[in-house]
């Protein structure tokens, strides 16, 4: 017993090494590898390769069918330039606005946006059935004009052009050329009408000036007759029959010649009566009206202007529209290529989706 106690005491006296208690983690922390196993992906794709091939083939065939069913679209285009000097020579009249080539081409460009002229063109060429085949009495003109504006495209990028896209290349080319010719003629007619109106306004203004000058000349002649008649009465009372030498009178009275006015009755009633007779018998005052002949010359010139629309153009056609041989739409090669690529990616997506569904079923069944 003593021995046992001693051993216990010895064990108690000896220093004990620290002991560490290991605690189990509250939850499991398994390490998962996030890397993608390309081999497994390849095995998955290879095992279902026929699904990828089938979907890609269906998409390719569908895109081919779609491309073939799309109607071909052709673009007819006319290239335009400002008119030449000879094209607007008839409009080069002084006082007529917009007679330059640039002004005429600007008027042509402005008329292209005129809804009234577009409507006139549609009616002239019977385009209502083409623009609005299913129109009803409620169909508004504005809807038809908007459809026409989308059909006829006007571009001014590096050059002025008018183009149209249609399934019929011959129809598109003819309509573009007719469109250019129609607006060319309408612009010329408008400019000629404006020129005639401008000239007519000048003619009316000059005629008014001439009439006014003649009226005032007549009034001045009548006033002069009255002055002569009054001077005749005075000359008779003073018994001045013949002209009196006014120089002697001025010297005797010491008058200033530069400021004094010699009375008319000094001419004598004989000379005054003769002048009154001539003034009364005058048939026309025109030769005595200052500036009248210049106005009459300008009037005759304006009346002589004649405008002929023959050979007159508001635009120069650099290249007329012609029926194109190659379509611009659809791009069948691009459609088939995109369809095939989309089918390929769709097939790959379906393979992984099917594999995922299968894996989920296996996991739940286990």
mmCIF file of N, CA and C in Angstrom, residues 136-212:
data_model
loop_
_atom_site.group_PDB
_atom_site.id
_atom_site.type_symbol
_atom_site.label_atom_id
_atom_site.label_comp_id
_atom_site.label_asym_id
_atom_site.label_seq_id
_atom_site.Cartn_x
_atom_site.Cartn_y
_atom_site.Cartn_z
ATOM 1 N N UNK A 136 -59.227 50.414 -98.688
ATOM 2 C CA UNK A 136 -60.663 50.535 -98.446
ATOM 3 C C UNK A 136 -61.050 51.999 -98.534
ATOM 4 N N UNK A 137 -62.323 52.298 -98.528
ATOM 5 C CA UNK A 137 -62.720 53.717 -98.544
ATOM 6 C C UNK A 137 -62.159 54.506 -97.369
ATOM 7 N N UNK A 138 -61.791 53.805 -96.275
ATOM 8 C CA UNK A 138 -61.237 54.510 -95.113
ATOM 9 C C UNK A 138 -59.732 54.737 -95.227
ATOM 10 N N UNK A 139 -59.113 54.151 -96.246
ATOM 11 C CA UNK A 139 -57.671 54.327 -96.411
ATOM 12 C C UNK A 139 -57.354 55.778 -96.766
ATOM 13 N N UNK A 140 -56.486 56.379 -95.979
ATOM 14 C CA UNK A 140 -56.148 57.782 -96.189
ATOM 15 C C UNK A 140 -55.019 57.929 -97.217
ATOM 16 N N UNK A 141 -55.022 59.072 -97.862
ATOM 17 C CA UNK A 141 -53.968 59.337 -98.858
ATOM 18 C C UNK A 141 -52.595 59.393 -98.210
ATOM 19 N N UNK A 142 -52.544 59.857 -96.962
ATOM 20 C CA UNK A 142 -51.255 59.992 -96.300
ATOM 21 C C UNK A 142 -50.577 58.641 -96.126
ATOM 22 N N UNK A 143 -51.372 57.592 -95.915
ATOM 23 C CA UNK A 143 -50.797 56.254 -95.772
ATOM 24 C C UNK A 143 -50.199 55.763 -97.094
ATOM 25 N N UNK A 144 -50.882 56.064 -98.184
ATOM 26 C CA UNK A 144 -50.368 55.671 -99.496
ATOM 27 C C UNK A 144 -49.094 56.437 -99.824
ATOM 28 N N UNK A 145 -49.064 57.722 -99.508
ATOM 29 C CA UNK A 145 -47.880 58.539 -99.789
ATOM 30 C C UNK A 145 -46.700 58.098 -98.942
ATOM 31 N N UNK A 146 -46.944 57.723 -97.703
ATOM 32 C CA UNK A 146 -45.860 57.229 -96.865
ATOM 33 C C UNK A 146 -45.302 55.916 -97.419
ATOM 34 N N UNK A 147 -46.176 55.068 -97.898
ATOM 35 C CA UNK A 147 -45.720 53.820 -98.517
ATOM 36 C C UNK A 147 -44.892 54.101 -99.761
ATOM 37 N N UNK A 148 -45.300 55.088 -100.532
ATOM 38 C CA UNK A 148 -44.549 55.443 -101.737
ATOM 39 C C UNK A 148 -43.188 56.041 -101.382
ATOM 40 N N UNK A 149 -43.148 56.867 -100.324
ATOM 41 C CA UNK A 149 -41.878 57.469 -99.911
ATOM 42 C C UNK A 149 -40.881 56.407 -99.482
ATOM 43 N N UNK A 150 -41.377 55.329 -98.855
ATOM 44 C CA UNK A 150 -40.478 54.248 -98.471
ATOM 45 C C UNK A 150 -40.003 53.462 -99.690
ATOM 46 N N UNK A 151 -40.833 53.392 -100.711
ATOM 47 C CA UNK A 151 -40.463 52.651 -101.919
ATOM 48 C C UNK A 151 -39.401 53.405 -102.713
ATOM 49 N N UNK A 152 -39.564 54.713 -102.869
ATOM 50 C CA UNK A 152 -38.642 55.523 -103.659
ATOM 51 C C UNK A 152 -37.660 56.212 -102.714
ATOM 52 N N UNK A 153 -36.411 55.801 -102.753
ATOM 53 C CA UNK A 153 -35.399 56.312 -101.840
ATOM 54 C C UNK A 153 -34.537 57.368 -102.534
ATOM 55 N N UNK A 154 -34.344 58.486 -101.838
ATOM 56 C CA UNK A 154 -33.532 59.590 -102.340
ATOM 57 C C UNK A 154 -32.318 59.729 -101.442
ATOM 58 N N UNK A 155 -31.136 59.651 -102.013
ATOM 59 C CA UNK A 155 -29.897 59.712 -101.238
ATOM 60 C C UNK A 155 -28.992 60.792 -101.819
ATOM 61 N N UNK A 156 -28.270 61.428 -100.913
ATOM 62 C CA UNK A 156 -27.340 62.480 -101.322
ATOM 63 C C UNK A 156 -26.030 62.303 -100.557
ATOM 64 N N UNK A 157 -25.444 61.117 -100.683
ATOM 65 C CA UNK A 157 -24.200 60.789 -100.006
ATOM 66 C C UNK A 157 -23.120 60.551 -101.052
ATOM 67 N N UNK A 158 -22.288 61.556 -101.248
ATOM 68 C CA UNK A 158 -21.245 61.451 -102.260
ATOM 69 C C UNK A 158 -21.762 61.579 -103.676
ATOM 70 N N UNK A 159 -23.037 61.792 -103.828
ATOM 71 C CA UNK A 159 -23.671 61.907 -105.138
ATOM 72 C C UNK A 159 -25.176 61.781 -104.982
ATOM 73 N N UNK A 160 -25.899 62.486 -105.821
ATOM 74 C CA UNK A 160 -27.356 62.473 -105.718
ATOM 75 C C UNK A 160 -27.909 61.304 -106.519
ATOM 76 N N UNK A 161 -28.780 60.520 -105.881
ATOM 77 C CA UNK A 161 -29.323 59.341 -106.548
ATOM 78 C C UNK A 161 -30.753 59.096 -106.103
ATOM 79 N N UNK A 162 -31.508 58.451 -106.980
ATOM 80 C CA UNK A 162 -32.878 58.009 -106.705
ATOM 81 C C UNK A 162 -32.935 56.527 -107.032
ATOM 82 N N UNK A 163 -33.394 55.725 -106.080
ATOM 83 C CA UNK A 163 -33.393 54.285 -106.265
ATOM 84 C C UNK A 163 -34.708 53.685 -105.787
ATOM 85 N N UNK A 164 -34.942 52.443 -106.211
ATOM 86 C CA UNK A 164 -36.153 51.718 -105.842
ATOM 87 C C UNK A 164 -35.836 50.231 -105.793
ATOM 88 N N UNK A 165 -36.394 49.555 -104.799
ATOM 89 C CA UNK A 165 -36.231 48.114 -104.662
ATOM 90 C C UNK A 165 -37.535 47.423 -105.007
ATOM 91 N N UNK A 166 -37.438 46.363 -105.825
ATOM 92 C CA UNK A 166 -38.632 45.655 -106.265
ATOM 93 C C UNK A 166 -38.262 44.235 -106.676
ATOM 94 N N UNK A 167 -39.282 43.381 -106.731
ATOM 95 C CA UNK A 167 -39.072 42.018 -107.196
ATOM 96 C C UNK A 167 -38.923 41.947 -108.712
ATOM 97 N N UNK A 168 -39.375 43.000 -109.400
ATOM 98 C CA UNK A 168 -39.305 43.056 -110.861
ATOM 99 C C UNK A 168 -38.261 44.096 -111.257
ATOM 100 N N UNK A 169 -37.104 43.702 -111.748
ATOM 101 C CA UNK A 169 -36.057 44.677 -112.071
ATOM 102 C C UNK A 169 -36.445 45.620 -113.203
ATOM 103 N N UNK A 170 -37.185 45.098 -114.196
ATOM 104 C CA UNK A 170 -37.595 45.949 -115.327
ATOM 105 C C UNK A 170 -38.571 47.029 -114.854
ATOM 106 N N UNK A 171 -39.509 46.646 -114.034
ATOM 107 C CA UNK A 171 -40.478 47.602 -113.501
ATOM 108 C C UNK A 171 -39.792 48.653 -112.639
ATOM 109 N N UNK A 172 -38.843 48.218 -111.816
ATOM 110 C CA UNK A 172 -38.139 49.160 -110.938
ATOM 111 C C UNK A 172 -37.361 50.189 -111.750
ATOM 112 N N UNK A 173 -36.637 49.756 -112.766
ATOM 113 C CA UNK A 173 -35.852 50.677 -113.589
ATOM 114 C C UNK A 173 -36.758 51.662 -114.324
ATOM 115 N N UNK A 174 -37.857 51.162 -114.883
ATOM 116 C CA UNK A 174 -38.783 52.035 -115.617
ATOM 117 C C UNK A 174 -39.414 53.064 -114.695
ATOM 118 N N UNK A 175 -39.801 52.634 -113.498
ATOM 119 C CA UNK A 175 -40.458 53.559 -112.578
ATOM 120 C C UNK A 175 -39.502 54.639 -112.098
ATOM 121 N N UNK A 176 -38.253 54.282 -111.850
ATOM 122 C CA UNK A 176 -37.265 55.281 -111.422
ATOM 123 C C UNK A 176 -37.039 56.314 -112.520
ATOM 124 N N UNK A 177 -36.888 55.859 -113.762
ATOM 125 C CA UNK A 177 -36.688 56.790 -114.877
ATOM 126 C C UNK A 177 -37.923 57.672 -115.101
ATOM 127 N N UNK A 178 -39.097 57.081 -114.990
ATOM 128 C CA UNK A 178 -40.325 57.876 -115.113
ATOM 129 C C UNK A 178 -40.432 58.896 -113.986
ATOM 130 N N UNK A 179 -40.003 58.502 -112.808
ATOM 131 C CA UNK A 179 -40.045 59.406 -111.642
ATOM 132 C C UNK A 179 -39.142 60.615 -111.870
ATOM 133 N N UNK A 180 -37.930 60.357 -112.327
ATOM 134 C CA UNK A 180 -36.991 61.459 -112.597
ATOM 135 C C UNK A 180 -37.529 62.356 -113.699
ATOM 136 N N UNK A 181 -38.018 61.758 -114.797
ATOM 137 C CA UNK A 181 -38.552 62.555 -115.895
ATOM 138 C C UNK A 181 -39.771 63.365 -115.496
ATOM 139 N N UNK A 182 -40.629 62.779 -114.669
ATOM 140 C CA UNK A 182 -41.842 63.486 -114.232
ATOM 141 C C UNK A 182 -41.479 64.723 -113.410
ATOM 142 N N UNK A 183 -40.600 64.567 -112.436
ATOM 143 C CA UNK A 183 -40.249 65.703 -111.576
ATOM 144 C C UNK A 183 -39.369 66.708 -112.315
ATOM 145 N N UNK A 184 -38.611 66.245 -113.288
ATOM 146 C CA UNK A 184 -37.848 67.173 -114.132
ATOM 147 C C UNK A 184 -38.801 68.090 -114.899
ATOM 148 N N UNK A 185 -39.807 67.497 -115.528
ATOM 149 C CA UNK A 185 -40.775 68.279 -116.299
ATOM 150 C C UNK A 185 -41.595 69.200 -115.387
ATOM 151 N N UNK A 186 -42.030 68.687 -114.248
ATOM 152 C CA UNK A 186 -42.829 69.504 -113.334
ATOM 153 C C UNK A 186 -42.016 70.687 -112.813
ATOM 154 N N UNK A 187 -40.746 70.472 -112.536
ATOM 155 C CA UNK A 187 -39.897 71.564 -112.065
ATOM 156 C C UNK A 187 -39.701 72.615 -113.147
ATOM 157 N N UNK A 188 -39.482 72.166 -114.381
ATOM 158 C CA UNK A 188 -39.318 73.105 -115.497
ATOM 159 C C UNK A 188 -40.595 73.921 -115.694
ATOM 160 N N UNK A 189 -41.746 73.258 -115.678
ATOM 161 C CA UNK A 189 -43.014 73.976 -115.836
ATOM 162 C C UNK A 189 -43.228 74.984 -114.715
ATOM 163 N N UNK A 190 -42.854 74.597 -113.513
ATOM 164 C CA UNK A 190 -42.998 75.511 -112.380
ATOM 165 C C UNK A 190 -42.085 76.720 -112.522
ATOM 166 N N UNK A 191 -40.819 76.490 -112.915
ATOM 167 C CA UNK A 191 -39.880 77.598 -113.082
ATOM 168 C C UNK A 191 -40.302 78.523 -114.219
ATOM 169 N N UNK A 192 -40.792 77.941 -115.319
ATOM 170 C CA UNK A 192 -41.271 78.772 -116.433
ATOM 171 C C UNK A 192 -42.473 79.594 -115.997
ATOM 172 N N UNK A 193 -43.370 78.974 -115.239
ATOM 173 C CA UNK A 193 -44.532 79.705 -114.742
ATOM 174 C C UNK A 193 -44.109 80.845 -113.815
ATOM 175 N N UNK A 194 -43.136 80.579 -112.944
ATOM 176 C CA UNK A 194 -42.641 81.628 -112.047
ATOM 177 C C UNK A 194 -41.974 82.750 -112.840
ATOM 178 N N UNK A 195 -41.228 82.368 -113.886
ATOM 179 C CA UNK A 195 -40.570 83.390 -114.708
ATOM 180 C C UNK A 195 -41.605 84.249 -115.433
ATOM 181 N N UNK A 196 -42.624 83.620 -115.972
ATOM 182 C CA UNK A 196 -43.673 84.390 -116.649
ATOM 183 C C UNK A 196 -44.406 85.306 -115.686
ATOM 184 N N UNK A 197 -44.668 84.818 -114.490
ATOM 185 C CA UNK A 197 -45.340 85.668 -113.498
ATOM 186 C C UNK A 197 -44.463 86.844 -113.100
ATOM 187 N N UNK A 198 -43.151 86.572 -112.950
ATOM 188 C CA UNK A 198 -42.232 87.655 -112.595
ATOM 189 C C UNK A 198 -42.174 88.707 -113.700
ATOM 190 N N UNK A 199 -42.116 88.251 -114.959
ATOM 191 C CA UNK A 199 -42.085 89.186 -116.080
ATOM 192 C C UNK A 199 -43.399 89.950 -116.170
ATOM 193 N N UNK A 200 -44.503 89.257 -115.943
ATOM 194 C CA UNK A 200 -45.797 89.925 -116.001
ATOM 195 C C UNK A 200 -45.906 91.001 -114.923
ATOM 196 N N UNK A 201 -45.364 90.727 -113.752
ATOM 197 C CA UNK A 201 -45.370 91.736 -112.695
ATOM 198 C C UNK A 201 -44.555 92.962 -113.110
ATOM 199 N N UNK A 202 -43.406 92.738 -113.760
ATOM 200 C CA UNK A 202 -42.597 93.864 -114.231
ATOM 201 C C UNK A 202 -43.325 94.638 -115.329
ATOM 202 N N UNK A 203 -44.030 93.918 -116.204
ATOM 203 C CA UNK A 203 -44.778 94.587 -117.271
ATOM 204 C C UNK A 203 -45.871 95.471 -116.691
ATOM 205 N N UNK A 204 -46.598 94.942 -115.718
ATOM 206 C CA UNK A 204 -47.668 95.727 -115.079
ATOM 207 C C UNK A 204 -47.088 96.956 -114.388
ATOM 208 N N UNK A 205 -45.942 96.790 -113.732
ATOM 209 C CA UNK A 205 -45.315 97.925 -113.040
ATOM 210 C C UNK A 205 -44.891 99.007 -114.028
ATOM 211 N N UNK A 206 -44.282 98.602 -115.150
ATOM 212 C CA UNK A 206 -43.850 99.590 -116.144
ATOM 213 C C UNK A 206 -45.058 100.266 -116.797
ATOM 214 N N UNK A 207 -46.090 99.482 -117.108
ATOM 215 C CA UNK A 207 -47.305 100.076 -117.685
ATOM 216 C C UNK A 207 -47.915 101.102 -116.740
ATOM 217 N N UNK A 208 -47.887 100.816 -115.452
ATOM 218 C CA UNK A 208 -48.411 101.779 -114.475
ATOM 219 C C UNK A 208 -47.571 103.054 -114.480
ATOM 220 N N UNK A 209 -46.249 102.913 -114.543
ATOM 221 C CA UNK A 209 -45.376 104.090 -114.574
ATOM 222 C C UNK A 209 -45.625 104.921 -115.833
ATOM 223 N N UNK A 210 -45.779 104.244 -116.973
ATOM 224 C CA UNK A 210 -46.031 104.964 -118.226
ATOM 225 C C UNK A 210 -47.360 105.707 -118.158
ATOM 226 N N UNK A 211 -48.385 105.036 -117.677
ATOM 227 C CA UNK A 211 -49.697 105.686 -117.565
ATOM 228 C C UNK A 211 -49.647 106.873 -116.611
ATOM 229 N N UNK A 212 -48.891 106.705 -115.516
ATOM 230 C CA UNK A 212 -48.768 107.801 -114.557
ATOM 231 C C UNK A 212 -48.038 108.994 -115.167
#
